[in-house]
JSON list of C-alpha atoms in Angstrom, two decimals:
[
{"chain": "X", "resi": 8, "resn": "MET", "atom": "CA", "xyz": [6.32, -19.61, 7.20]},
{"chain": "X", "resi": 9, "resn": "ARG", "atom": "CA", "xyz": [3.32, -17.87, 8.63]},
{"chain": "X", "resi": 10, "resn": "HIS", "atom": "CA", "xyz": [4.26, -14.56, 9.22]},
{"chain": "X", "resi": 11, "resn": "TRP", "atom": "CA", "xyz": [6.91, -12.92, 6.71]},
{"chain": "X", "resi": 12, "resn": "THR", "atom": "CA", "xyz": [9.48, -11.01, 9.70]},
{"chain": "X", "resi": 13, "resn": "LEU", "atom": "CA", "xyz": [9.80, -7.94, 6.90]},
{"chain": "X", "resi": 14, "resn": "PRO", "atom": "CA", "xyz": [11.18, -5.37, 9.55]},
{"chain": "X", "resi": 15, "resn": "ASP", "atom": "CA", "xyz": [8.89, -2.89, 9.05]},
{"chain": "X", "resi": 16, "resn": "THR", "atom": "CA", "xyz": [6.39, -4.30, 8.89]},
{"chain": "X", "resi": 17, "resn": "HIS", "atom": "CA", "xyz": [4.00, -6.70, 10.97]},
{"chain": "X", "resi": 18, "resn": "ASN", "atom": "CA", "xyz": [1.34, -8.11, 9.66]},
{"chain": "X", "resi": 19, "resn": "ILE", "atom": "CA", "xyz": [2.29, -9.65, 6.59]},
{"chain": "X", "resi": 20, "resn": "ARG", "atom": "CA", "xyz": [1.10, -13.57, 6.25]},
{"chain": "X", "resi": 21, "resn": "ASP", "atom": "CA", "xyz": [0.93, -16.80, 3.88]},
{"chain": "X", "resi": 22, "resn": "LEU", "atom": "CA", "xyz": [-2.41, -18.68, 3.78]},
{"chain": "X", "resi": 23, "resn": "GLY", "atom": "CA", "xyz": [-0.83, -21.63, 2.90]},
{"chain": "X", "resi": 24, "resn": "GLY", "atom": "CA", "xyz": [0.30, -24.76, 5.63]},
{"chain": "X", "resi": 25, "resn": "TYR", "atom": "CA", "xyz": [-3.80, -25.05, 6.13]},
{"chain": "X", "resi": 26, "resn": "ASN", "atom": "CA", "xyz": [-5.33, -28.89, 6.45]},
{"chain": "X", "resi": 27, "resn": "ARG", "atom": "CA", "xyz": [-8.07, -28.95, 3.06]},
{"chain": "X", "resi": 28, "resn": "GLN", "atom": "CA", "xyz": [-11.34, -31.05, 3.69]},
{"chain": "X", "resi": 29, "resn": "ALA", "atom": "CA", "xyz": [-10.73, -32.33, 0.54]},
{"chain": "X", "resi": 30, "resn": "GLY", "atom": "CA", "xyz": [-7.10, -33.77, 1.07]},
{"chain": "X", "resi": 31, "resn": "GLY", "atom": "CA", "xyz": [-4.18, -32.15, 1.23]},
{"chain": "X", "resi": 32, "resn": "THR", "atom": "CA", "xyz": [-2.61, -28.29, 2.17]},
{"chain": "X", "resi": 33, "resn": "THR", "atom": "CA", "xyz": [-2.74, -24.99, 0.79]},
{"chain": "X", "resi": 34, "resn": "GLN", "atom": "CA", "xyz": [0.40, -24.05, -0.89]},
{"chain": "X", "resi": 35, "resn": "TRP", "atom": "CA", "xyz": [3.10, -21.52, 0.70]},
{"chain": "X", "resi": 36, "resn": "ARG", "atom": "CA", "xyz": [4.08, -18.87, -1.32]},
{"chain": "X", "resi": 37, "resn": "ARG", "atom": "CA", "xyz": [0.75, -18.19, -2.94]},
{"chain": "X", "resi": 38, "resn": "ILE", "atom": "CA", "xyz": [-0.55, -15.44, -1.38]},
{"chain": "X", "resi": 39, "resn": "LEU", "atom": "CA", "xyz": [-0.35, -13.23, 1.49]},
{"chain": "X", "resi": 40, "resn": "ARG", "atom": "CA", "xyz": [-2.87, -11.35, 3.03]},
{"chain": "X", "resi": 41, "resn": "GLY", "atom": "CA", "xyz": [-0.91, -7.87, 5.27]},
{"chain": "X", "resi": 42, "resn": "GLU", "atom": "CA", "xyz": [-1.07, -4.58, 6.08]},
{"chain": "X", "resi": 43, "resn": "ALA", "atom": "CA", "xyz": [-0.76, -1.24, 4.68]},
{"chain": "X", "resi": 44, "resn": "LEU", "atom": "CA", "xyz": [2.90, -1.73, 2.47]},
{"chain": "X", "resi": 45, "resn": "HIS", "atom": "CA", "xyz": [4.08, 2.04, 1.93]},
{"chain": "X", "resi": 46, "resn": "PRO", "atom": "CA", "xyz": [6.54, 1.80, 5.72]},
{"chain": "X", "resi": 47, "resn": "LEU", "atom": "CA", "xyz": [8.08, -0.34, 2.87]},
{"chain": "X", "resi": 48, "resn": "THR", "atom": "CA", "xyz": [11.52, -0.26, 2.90]},
{"chain": "X", "resi": 49, "resn": "GLY", "atom": "CA", "xyz": [13.93, -0.63, 0.32]},
{"chain": "X", "resi": 50, "resn": "GLU", "atom": "CA", "xyz": [15.27, -3.67, 1.77]},
{"chain": "X", "resi": 51, "resn": "SER", "atom": "CA", "xyz": [11.60, -5.21, 2.03]},
{"chain": "X", "resi": 52, "resn": "LEU", "atom": "CA", "xyz": [10.60, -4.61, -1.14]},
{"chain": "X", "resi": 53, "resn": "ALA", "atom": "CA", "xyz": [13.89, -6.23, -2.68]},
{"chain": "X", "resi": 54, "resn": "THR", "atom": "CA", "xyz": [12.18, -9.54, -0.79]},
{"chain": "X", "resi": 55, "resn": "LEU", "atom": "CA", "xyz": [9.11, -9.24, -1.60]},
{"chain": "X", "resi": 56, "resn": "VAL", "atom": "CA", "xyz": [10.11, -9.04, -5.56]},
{"chain": "X", "resi": 57, "resn": "ALA", "atom": "CA", "xyz": [12.63, -12.09, -4.57]},
{"chain": "X", "resi": 58, "resn": "ASP", "atom": "CA", "xyz": [10.34, -14.04, -4.04]},
{"chain": "X", "resi": 59, "resn": "ASP", "atom": "CA", "xyz": [8.44, -13.77, -7.38]},
{"chain": "X", "resi": 60, "resn": "LEU", "atom": "CA", "xyz": [5.19, -11.36, -5.34]},
{"chain": "X", "resi": 61, "resn": "SER", "atom": "CA", "xyz": [2.81, -10.68, -9.12]},
{"chain": "X", "resi": 62, "resn": "LEU", "atom": "CA", "xyz": [0.02, -9.07, -7.68]},
{"chain": "X", "resi": 63, "resn": "VAL", "atom": "CA", "xyz": [-0.79, -6.19, -5.00]},
{"chain": "X", "resi": 64, "resn": "ILE", "atom": "CA", "xyz": [-4.32, -6.35, -4.19]},
{"chain": "X", "resi": 65, "resn": "ASP", "atom": "CA", "xyz": [-4.87, -2.27, -2.83]},
{"chain": "X", "resi": 66, "resn": "LEU", "atom": "CA", "xyz": [-8.28, -3.14, -0.39]},
{"chain": "X", "resi": 67, "resn": "ARG", "atom": "CA", "xyz": [-7.73, 0.57, 0.47]},
{"chain": "X", "resi": 68, "resn": "GLY", "atom": "CA", "xyz": [-10.20, 3.77, -0.32]},
{"chain": "X", "resi": 69, "resn": "PRO", "atom": "CA", "xyz": [-8.83, 7.78, -1.61]},
{"chain": "X", "resi": 70, "resn": "HIS", "atom": "CA", "xyz": [-8.98, 8.55, 1.66]},
{"chain": "X", "resi": 71, "resn": "GLU", "atom": "CA", "xyz": [-6.52, 6.71, 2.52]},
{"chain": "X", "resi": 72, "resn": "THR", "atom": "CA", "xyz": [-4.55, 5.74, -0.07]},
{"chain": "X", "resi": 73, "resn": "ALA", "atom": "CA", "xyz": [-4.54, 10.05, -0.58]},
{"chain": "X", "resi": 74, "resn": "VAL", "atom": "CA", "xyz": [-2.45, 9.69, 2.19]},
{"chain": "X", "resi": 75, "resn": "THR", "atom": "CA", "xyz": [0.81, 7.68, 1.62]},
{"chain": "X", "resi": 76, "resn": "SER", "atom": "CA", "xyz": [1.78, 7.14, -1.53]},
{"chain": "X", "resi": 77, "resn": "HIS", "atom": "CA", "xyz": [1.88, 2.83, -1.89]},
{"chain": "X", "resi": 78, "resn": "PRO", "atom": "CA", "xyz": [5.58, 1.20, -3.39]},
{"chain": "X", "resi": 79, "resn": "PHE", "atom": "CA", "xyz": [4.05, -1.16, -5.82]},
{"chain": "X", "resi": 80, "resn": "ILE", "atom": "CA", "xyz": [2.24, 1.79, -7.83]},
{"chain": "X", "resi": 81, "resn": "GLY", "atom": "CA", "xyz": [4.29, 1.49, -11.48]},
{"chain": "X", "resi": 82, "resn": "HIS", "atom": "CA", "xyz": [6.68, -0.58, -10.69]},
{"chain": "X", "resi": 83, "resn": "GLU", "atom": "CA", "xyz": [8.01, -2.64, -13.02]},
{"chain": "X", "resi": 84, "resn": "THR", "atom": "CA", "xyz": [7.57, -6.08, -12.38]},
{"chain": "X", "resi": 85, "resn": "VAL", "atom": "CA", "xyz": [4.14, -6.63, -9.59]},
{"chain": "X", "resi": 86, "resn": "SER", "atom": "CA", "xyz": [1.14, -5.11, -11.30]},
{"chain": "X", "resi": 87, "resn": "TYR", "atom": "CA", "xyz": [-1.17, -2.80, -8.65]},
{"chain": "X", "resi": 88, "resn": "HIS", "atom": "CA", "xyz": [-4.67, -3.09, -8.11]},
{"chain": "X", "resi": 89, "resn": "ASN", "atom": "CA", "xyz": [-6.90, -0.62, -6.26]},
{"chain": "X", "resi": 90, "resn": "ILE", "atom": "CA", "xyz": [-10.18, -2.61, -5.86]},
{"chain": "X", "resi": 91, "resn": "VAL", "atom": "CA", "xyz": [-11.96, -0.17, -3.18]},
{"chain": "X", "resi": 92, "resn": "LEU", "atom": "CA", "xyz": [-14.07, -2.73, -0.52]},
{"chain": "X", "resi": 93, "resn": "PHE", "atom": "CA", "xyz": [-16.65, -1.37, 1.63]},
{"chain": "X", "resi": 94, "resn": "ASP", "atom": "CA", "xyz": [-15.56, 1.48, 3.23]},
{"chain": "X", "resi": 95, "resn": "ALA", "atom": "CA", "xyz": [-17.56, 1.03, 6.26]},
{"chain": "X", "resi": 96, "resn": "LEU", "atom": "CA", "xyz": [-14.75, -1.08, 7.76]},
{"chain": "X", "resi": 97, "resn": "ALA", "atom": "CA", "xyz": [-12.51, 1.50, 7.21]},
{"chain": "X", "resi": 98, "resn": "PRO", "atom": "CA", "xyz": [-10.15, 2.07, 9.11]},
{"chain": "X", "resi": 99, "resn": "ILE", "atom": "CA", "xyz": [-10.80, 2.84, 13.34]},
{"chain": "X", "resi": 100, "resn": "ALA", "atom": "CA", "xyz": [-9.94, 7.29, 12.77]},
{"chain": "X", "resi": 101, "resn": "MET", "atom": "CA", "xyz": [-12.74, 6.68, 10.45]},
{"chain": "X", "resi": 102, "resn": "VAL", "atom": "CA", "xyz": [-15.05, 5.63, 13.06]},
{"chain": "X", "resi": 103, "resn": "ARG", "atom": "CA", "xyz": [-16.42, 6.56, 16.06]},
{"chain": "X", "resi": 104, "resn": "GLN", "atom": "CA", "xyz": [-19.44, 5.21, 16.43]},
{"chain": "X", "resi": 105, "resn": "PRO", "atom": "CA", "xyz": [-19.88, 2.06, 18.19]},
{"chain": "X", "resi": 106, "resn": "PHE", "atom": "CA", "xyz": [-20.88, -1.18, 16.46]},
{"chain": "X", "resi": 107, "resn": "ASP", "atom": "CA", "xyz": [-20.89, -4.72, 16.54]},
{"chain": "X", "resi": 108, "resn": "MET", "atom": "CA", "xyz": [-18.38, -5.36, 13.73]},
{"chain": "X", "resi": 109, "resn": "ALA", "atom": "CA", "xyz": [-19.72, -9.54, 13.02]},
{"chain": "X", "resi": 110, "resn": "GLU", "atom": "CA", "xyz": [-22.57, -7.21, 11.46]},
{"chain": "X", "resi": 111, "resn": "ARG", "atom": "CA", "xyz": [-20.53, -5.21, 9.41]},
{"chain": "X", "resi": 112, "resn": "TYR", "atom": "CA", "xyz": [-18.75, -8.32, 7.84]},
{"chain": "X", "resi": 113, "resn": "CYS", "atom": "CA", "xyz": [-22.14, -9.83, 6.97]},
{"chain": "X", "resi": 114, "resn": "SER", "atom": "CA", "xyz": [-22.84, -6.56, 5.27]},
{"chain": "X", "resi": 115, "resn": "ALA", "atom": "CA", "xyz": [-20.26, -6.68, 3.05]},
{"chain": "X", "resi": 116, "resn": "LEU", "atom": "CA", "xyz": [-21.70, -10.06, 1.93]},
{"chain": "X", "resi": 117, "resn": "ASP", "atom": "CA", "xyz": [-25.06, -7.88, 0.45]},
{"chain": "X", "resi": 118, "resn": "HIS", "atom": "CA", "xyz": [-23.94, -4.97, -0.76]},
{"chain": "X", "resi": 119, "resn": "CYS", "atom": "CA", "xyz": [-20.09, -4.96, -1.55]},
{"chain": "X", "resi": 120, "resn": "GLY", "atom": "CA", "xyz": [-20.55, -8.32, -4.66]},
{"chain": "X", "resi": 121, "resn": "ALA", "atom": "CA", "xyz": [-18.74, -6.65, -7.62]},
{"chain": "X", "resi": 122, "resn": "GLN", "atom": "CA", "xyz": [-16.43, -5.27, -4.93]},
{"chain": "X", "resi": 123, "resn": "PHE", "atom": "CA", "xyz": [-15.69, -9.14, -4.60]},
{"chain": "X", "resi": 124, "resn": "ALA", "atom": "CA", "xyz": [-16.29, -11.03, -7.82]},
{"chain": "X", "resi": 125, "resn": "THR", "atom": "CA", "xyz": [-13.63, -7.89, -9.19]},
{"chain": "X", "resi": 126, "resn": "VAL", "atom": "CA", "xyz": [-11.47, -9.28, -6.75]},
{"chain": "X", "resi": 127, "resn": "PHE", "atom": "CA", "xyz": [-11.55, -12.70, -6.72]},
{"chain": "X", "resi": 128, "resn": "ARG", "atom": "CA", "xyz": [-11.14, -12.23, -10.10]},
{"chain": "X", "resi": 129, "resn": "ALA", "atom": "CA", "xyz": [-8.38, -10.09, -10.42]},
{"chain": "X", "resi": 130, "resn": "ILE", "atom": "CA", "xyz": [-6.75, -13.14, -7.67]},
{"chain": "X", "resi": 131, "resn": "GLY", "atom": "CA", "xyz": [-7.77, -15.93, -9.80]},
{"chain": "X", "resi": 132, "resn": "GLN", "atom": "CA", "xyz": [-5.87, -14.16, -12.76]},
{"chain": "X", "resi": 133, "resn": "ALA", "atom": "CA", "xyz": [-3.30, -13.07, -12.22]},
{"chain": "X", "resi": 134, "resn": "ARG", "atom": "CA", "xyz": [0.33, -14.47, -13.60]},
{"chain": "X", "resi": 135, "resn": "PRO", "atom": "CA", "xyz": [2.92, -16.82, -12.11]},
{"chain": "X", "resi": 136, "resn": "GLY", "atom": "CA", "xyz": [4.16, -15.53, -9.34]},
{"chain": "X", "resi": 137, "resn": "MET", "atom": "CA", "xyz": [2.84, -14.90, -4.95]},
{"chain": "X", "resi": 138, "resn": "VAL", "atom": "CA", "xyz": [-0.25, -12.22, -4.45]},
{"chain": "X", "resi": 139, "resn": "LEU", "atom": "CA", "xyz": [-0.14, -9.99, -2.70]},
{"chain": "X", "resi": 140, "resn": "PHE", "atom": "CA", "xyz": [-3.57, -8.67, -0.33]},
{"chain": "X", "resi": 141, "resn": "HIS", "atom": "CA", "xyz": [-4.38, -5.41, 2.00]},
{"chain": "X", "resi": 142, "resn": "CYS", "atom": "CA", "xyz": [-6.10, -3.18, 3.95]},
{"chain": "X", "resi": 143, "resn": "THR", "atom": "CA", "xyz": [-4.32, -1.52, 5.97]},
{"chain": "X", "resi": 144, "resn": "ALA", "atom": "CA", "xyz": [-4.35, -2.58, 9.46]},
{"chain": "X", "resi": 145, "resn": "GLY", "atom": "CA", "xyz": [-4.50, -6.23, 7.64]},
{"chain": "X", "resi": 146, "resn": "LYS", "atom": "CA", "xyz": [-8.10, -7.05, 9.96]},
{"chain": "X", "resi": 147, "resn": "ASP", "atom": "CA", "xyz": [-11.02, -6.74, 8.65]},
{"chain": "X", "resi": 148, "resn": "ARG", "atom": "CA", "xyz": [-11.66, -6.32, 5.49]},
{"chain": "X", "resi": 149, "resn": "THR", "atom": "CA", "xyz": [-8.14, -8.17, 4.39]},
{"chain": "X", "resi": 150, "resn": "GLY", "atom": "CA", "xyz": [-10.18, -10.77, 7.41]},
{"chain": "X", "resi": 151, "resn": "VAL", "atom": "CA", "xyz": [-12.98, -11.46, 5.37]},
{"chain": "X", "resi": 152, "resn": "VAL", "atom": "CA", "xyz": [-11.46, -11.96, 2.20]},
{"chain": "X", "resi": 153, "resn": "ALA", "atom": "CA", "xyz": [-8.47, -13.79, 3.19]},
{"chain": "X", "resi": 154, "resn": "ALA", "atom": "CA", "xyz": [-11.27, -15.78, 5.31]},
{"chain": "X", "resi": 155, "resn": "MET", "atom": "CA", "xyz": [-13.73, -17.19, 1.94]},
{"chain": "X", "resi": 156, "resn": "LEU", "atom": "CA", "xyz": [-10.74, -17.67, 0.07]},
{"chain": "X", "resi": 157, "resn": "LEU", "atom": "CA", "xyz": [-9.28, -20.19, 2.63]},
{"chain": "X", "resi": 158, "resn": "ALA", "atom": "CA", "xyz": [-13.29, -21.48, 2.39]},
{"chain": "X", "resi": 159, "resn": "THR", "atom": "CA", "xyz": [-12.75, -21.89, -1.38]},
{"chain": "X", "resi": 160, "resn": "ALA", "atom": "CA", "xyz": [-10.18, -24.45, -0.33]},
{"chain": "X", "resi": 161, "resn": "GLY", "atom": "CA", "xyz": [-11.91, -25.79, 1.78]},
{"chain": "X", "resi": 162, "resn": "VAL", "atom": "CA", "xyz": [-10.09, -25.32, 4.74]},
{"chain": "X", "resi": 163, "resn": "SER", "atom": "CA", "xyz": [-12.08, -25.95, 7.92]},
{"chain": "X", "resi": 164, "resn": "HIS", "atom": "CA", "xyz": [-14.25, -23.15, 9.50]},
{"chain": "X", "resi": 165, "resn": "ALA", "atom": "CA", "xyz": [-11.85, -23.89, 12.71]},
{"chain": "X", "resi": 166, "resn": "ASP", "atom": "CA", "xyz": [-8.73, -22.61, 11.08]},
{"chain": "X", "resi": 167, "resn": "ILE", "atom": "CA", "xyz": [-10.19, -19.72, 9.25]},
{"chain": "X", "resi": 168, "resn": "VAL", "atom": "CA", "xyz": [-11.21, -18.49, 12.35]},
{"chain": "X", "resi": 169, "resn": "ALA", "atom": "CA", "xyz": [-7.53, -19.29, 14.24]},
{"chain": "X", "resi": 170, "resn": "ASP", "atom": "CA", "xyz": [-6.47, -17.44, 10.90]},
{"chain": "X", "resi": 171, "resn": "TYR", "atom": "CA", "xyz": [-7.86, -14.66, 11.63]},
{"chain": "X", "resi": 172, "resn": "ALA", "atom": "CA", "xyz": [-7.36, -13.98, 15.54]},
{"chain": "X", "resi": 173, "resn": "LEU", "atom": "CA", "xyz": [-3.37, -14.52, 14.00]},
{"chain": "X", "resi": 174, "resn": "THR", "atom": "CA", "xyz": [-3.89, -10.55, 13.39]},
{"chain": "X", "resi": 175, "resn": "ALA", "atom": "CA", "xyz": [-3.85, -10.13, 17.71]},
{"chain": "X", "resi": 176, "resn": "SER", "atom": "CA", "xyz": [-0.01, -11.35, 17.78]},
{"chain": "X", "resi": 177, "resn": "ALA", "atom": "CA", "xyz": [0.25, -7.92, 15.18]},
{"chain": "X", "resi": 178, "resn": "GLU", "atom": "CA", "xyz": [1.13, -6.42, 18.87]},
{"chain": "X", "resi": 179, "resn": "GLY", "atom": "CA", "xyz": [3.69, -3.01, 16.62]},
{"chain": "X", "resi": 180, "resn": "LEU", "atom": "CA", "xyz": [0.55, -2.94, 14.45]},
{"chain": "X", "resi": 181, "resn": "ILE", "atom": "CA", "xyz": [-1.66, -2.57, 16.89]},
{"chain": "X", "resi": 182, "resn": "ALA", "atom": "CA", "xyz": [-0.03, -0.83, 19.35]},
{"chain": "X", "resi": 183, "resn": "GLN", "atom": "CA", "xyz": [1.18, 1.75, 16.38]},
{"chain": "X", "resi": 184, "resn": "LEU", "atom": "CA", "xyz": [-3.66, 1.64, 15.76]},
{"chain": "X", "resi": 185, "resn": "ARG", "atom": "CA", "xyz": [-3.86, 2.29, 18.85]},
{"chain": "X", "resi": 186, "resn": "ALA", "atom": "CA", "xyz": [-1.77, 5.53, 20.01]},
{"chain": "X", "resi": 187, "resn": "ARG", "atom": "CA", "xyz": [-2.62, 6.98, 16.26]},
{"chain": "X", "resi": 188, "resn": "SER", "atom": "CA", "xyz": [-7.00, 7.25, 17.12]},
{"chain": "X", "resi": 189, "resn": "LEU", "atom": "CA", "xyz": [-6.45, 7.54, 20.40]},
{"chain": "X", "resi": 190, "resn": "ALA", "atom": "CA", "xyz": [-4.09, 11.46, 19.19]},
{"chain": "X", "resi": 191, "resn": "ALA", "atom": "CA", "xyz": [-7.80, 12.01, 17.15]},
{"chain": "X", "resi": 192, "resn": "GLY", "atom": "CA", "xyz": [-10.35, 11.83, 19.94]},
{"chain": "X", "resi": 193, "resn": "ILE", "atom": "CA", "xyz": [-11.61, 8.20, 20.31]},
{"chain": "X", "resi": 194, "resn": "ASP", "atom": "CA", "xyz": [-13.10, 6.98, 22.85]},
{"chain": "X", "resi": 195, "resn": "ALA", "atom": "CA", "xyz": [-11.10, 3.68, 24.59]},
{"chain": "X", "resi": 196, "resn": "ASP", "atom": "CA", "xyz": [-13.28, 1.85, 24.79]},
{"chain": "X", "resi": 197, "resn": "HIS", "atom": "CA", "xyz": [-14.07, 2.08, 20.69]},
{"chain": "X", "resi": 198, "resn": "VAL", "atom": "CA", "xyz": [-10.69, 1.83, 19.80]},
{"chain": "X", "resi": 199, "resn": "GLU", "atom": "CA", "xyz": [-10.47, -1.67, 21.95]},
{"chain": "X", "resi": 200, "resn": "ARG", "atom": "CA", "xyz": [-13.59, -2.44, 19.51]},
{"chain": "X", "resi": 201, "resn": "MET", "atom": "CA", "xyz": [-12.23, -1.77, 17.15]},
{"chain": "X", "resi": 202, "resn": "LEU", "atom": "CA", "xyz": [-8.34, -3.14, 17.62]},
{"chain": "X", "resi": 203, "resn": "ALA", "atom": "CA", "xyz": [-10.01, -6.69, 18.31]},
{"chain": "X", "resi": 204, "resn": "SER", "atom": "CA", "xyz": [-9.85, -10.17, 16.41]},
{"chain": "X", "resi": 205, "resn": "ASP", "atom": "CA", "xyz": [-11.82, -12.32, 18.45]},
{"chain": "X", "resi": 206, "resn": "ALA", "atom": "CA", "xyz": [-12.71, -15.54, 17.15]},
{"chain": "X", "resi": 207, "resn": "VAL", "atom": "CA", "xyz": [-16.43, -14.74, 18.38]},
{"chain": "X", "resi": 208, "resn": "THR", "atom": "CA", "xyz": [-16.90, -12.06, 14.98]},
{"chain": "X", "resi": 209, "resn": "MET", "atom": "CA", "xyz": [-14.84, -14.72, 11.69]},
{"chain": "X", "resi": 210, "resn": "GLU", "atom": "CA", "xyz": [-17.27, -18.16, 13.83]},
{"chain": "X", "resi": 211, "resn": "ALA", "atom": "CA", "xyz": [-20.09, -15.34, 13.45]},
{"chain": "X", "resi": 212, "resn": "PHE", "atom": "CA", "xyz": [-19.44, -14.26, 9.91]},
{"chain": "X", "resi": 213, "resn": "LEU", "atom": "CA", "xyz": [-18.55, -18.04, 8.48]},
{"chain": "X", "resi": 214, "resn": "SER", "atom": "CA", "xyz": [-22.23, -18.35, 10.06]},
{"chain": "X", "resi": 215, "resn": "CYS", "atom": "CA", "xyz": [-24.15, -15.98, 7.97]},
{"chain": "X", "resi": 216, "resn": "LEU", "atom": "CA", "xyz": [-22.31, -17.05, 5.36]},
{"chain": "X", "resi": 217, "resn": "ASP", "atom": "CA", "xyz": [-23.63, -20.47, 5.52]},
{"chain": "X", "resi": 218, "resn": "THR", "atom": "CA", "xyz": [-26.26, -20.05, 6.13]},
{"chain": "X", "resi": 219, "resn": "ALA", "atom": "CA", "xyz": [-27.96, -16.42, 4.79]},
{"chain": "X", "resi": 220, "resn": "HIS", "atom": "CA", "xyz": [-26.15, -17.54, 1.32]},
{"chain": "X", "resi": 221, "resn": "GLY", "atom": "CA", "xyz": [-25.58, -21.64, 1.22]},
{"chain": "X", "resi": 222, "resn": "GLY", "atom": "CA", "xyz": [-22.01, -20.82, 2.07]},
{"chain": "X", "resi": 223, "resn": "ILE", "atom": "CA", "xyz": [-18.89, -20.12, -0.02]},
{"chain": "X", "resi": 224, "resn": "ALA", "atom": "CA", "xyz": [-19.52, -22.12, -3.49]},
{"chain": "X", "resi": 225, "resn": "ALA", "atom": "CA", "xyz": [-23.49, -20.79, -3.43]},
{"chain": "X", "resi": 226, "resn": "TYR", "atom": "CA", "xyz": [-22.20, -17.23, -2.92]},
{"chain": "X", "resi": 227, "resn": "LEU", "atom": "CA", "xyz": [-19.34, -16.91, -5.30]},
{"chain": "X", "resi": 228, "resn": "ALA", "atom": "CA", "xyz": [-21.51, -18.08, -8.22]},
{"chain": "X", "resi": 229, "resn": "ARG", "atom": "CA", "xyz": [-24.73, -15.76, -6.82]},
{"chain": "X", "resi": 230, "resn": "ILE", "atom": "CA", "xyz": [-21.65, -13.11, -7.45]},
{"chain": "X", "resi": 231, "resn": "GLY", "atom": "CA", "xyz": [-21.10, -13.75, -10.70]},
{"chain": "X", "resi": 232, "resn": "LEU", "atom": "CA", "xyz": [-18.49, -16.14, -10.81]},
{"chain": "X", "resi": 233, "resn": "ASN", "atom": "CA", "xyz": [-18.56, -18.92, -12.90]},
{"chain": "X", "resi": 234, "resn": "ALA", "atom": "CA", "xyz": [-17.16, -22.39, -12.23]},
{"chain": "X", "resi": 235, "resn": "ALA", "atom": "CA", "xyz": [-13.20, -22.17, -14.78]},
{"chain": "X", "resi": 236, "resn": "GLU", "atom": "CA", "xyz": [-13.37, -18.97, -12.17]},
{"chain": "X", "resi": 237, "resn": "ILE", "atom": "CA", "xyz": [-13.51, -20.60, -8.67]},
{"chain": "X", "resi": 238, "resn": "ASP", "atom": "CA", "xyz": [-11.35, -23.27, -9.78]},
{"chain": "X", "resi": 239, "resn": "ALA", "atom": "CA", "xyz": [-8.96, -20.69, -10.90]},
{"chain": "X", "resi": 240, "resn": "LEU", "atom": "CA", "xyz": [-9.25, -19.12, -7.55]},
{"chain": "X", "resi": 241, "resn": "THR", "atom": "CA", "xyz": [-8.83, -22.88, -5.94]},
{"chain": "X", "resi": 242, "resn": "ASP", "atom": "CA", "xyz": [-5.83, -23.60, -8.26]},
{"chain": "X", "resi": 243, "resn": "ARG", "atom": "CA", "xyz": [-4.44, -21.07, -7.17]},
{"chain": "X", "resi": 244, "resn": "LEU", "atom": "CA", "xyz": [-3.29, -21.69, -3.77]},
{"chain": "X", "resi": 245, "resn": "CYS", "atom": "CA", "xyz": [-3.98, -24.83, -3.72]},
{"chain": "X", "resi": 246, "resn": "ALA", "atom": "CA", "xyz": [-2.77, -26.14, -6.86]}
]
């Protein structure tokens, strides 16, 4: 099941089921990607816990986490880590000047190596069960992390791009973000550019990862992950 059909979320997705170039597929119910989790009701929380959620990684910054409470802080069985990743990819309401989203993604590779390493170590070292990482919309910061995880697993660029583009199907979430941004006085054209999950954006990011950084394995080594840590990360999604 690619999309998790919880009644109060729009963009929680499973990274399982993708073919690996070395053979086999990524495993279902290992790693989930998603949007902000504060709307979750008790029923949805119970569903995730019953499906053995063990770790939630919140990629949002303090200007976001201060606005809403998080349902998994202090949870009895689910660990919560707040690892702030690239505030420049913050929600649309925080960014009012036009820019190239692919350039922002590529900039994250140059400037957020320590944060990426922390995220990937947390995933690789998590206790058995599902890991869910998220930002606000589940598109940009979450999309970059998901792309790098899938690349580590040996998933094709075409499938990574397709996974990224699936956020466009989260119409309810996009409508909410659009309405909120327009109400804040943000230019309509800028809003649409920010909300887009165009294939060309992820294609440009993957090209940057390969050409400027030597590919995902070289990048992970450069930011400090050793072979055992990379193996643990791969096993989390594939073994």
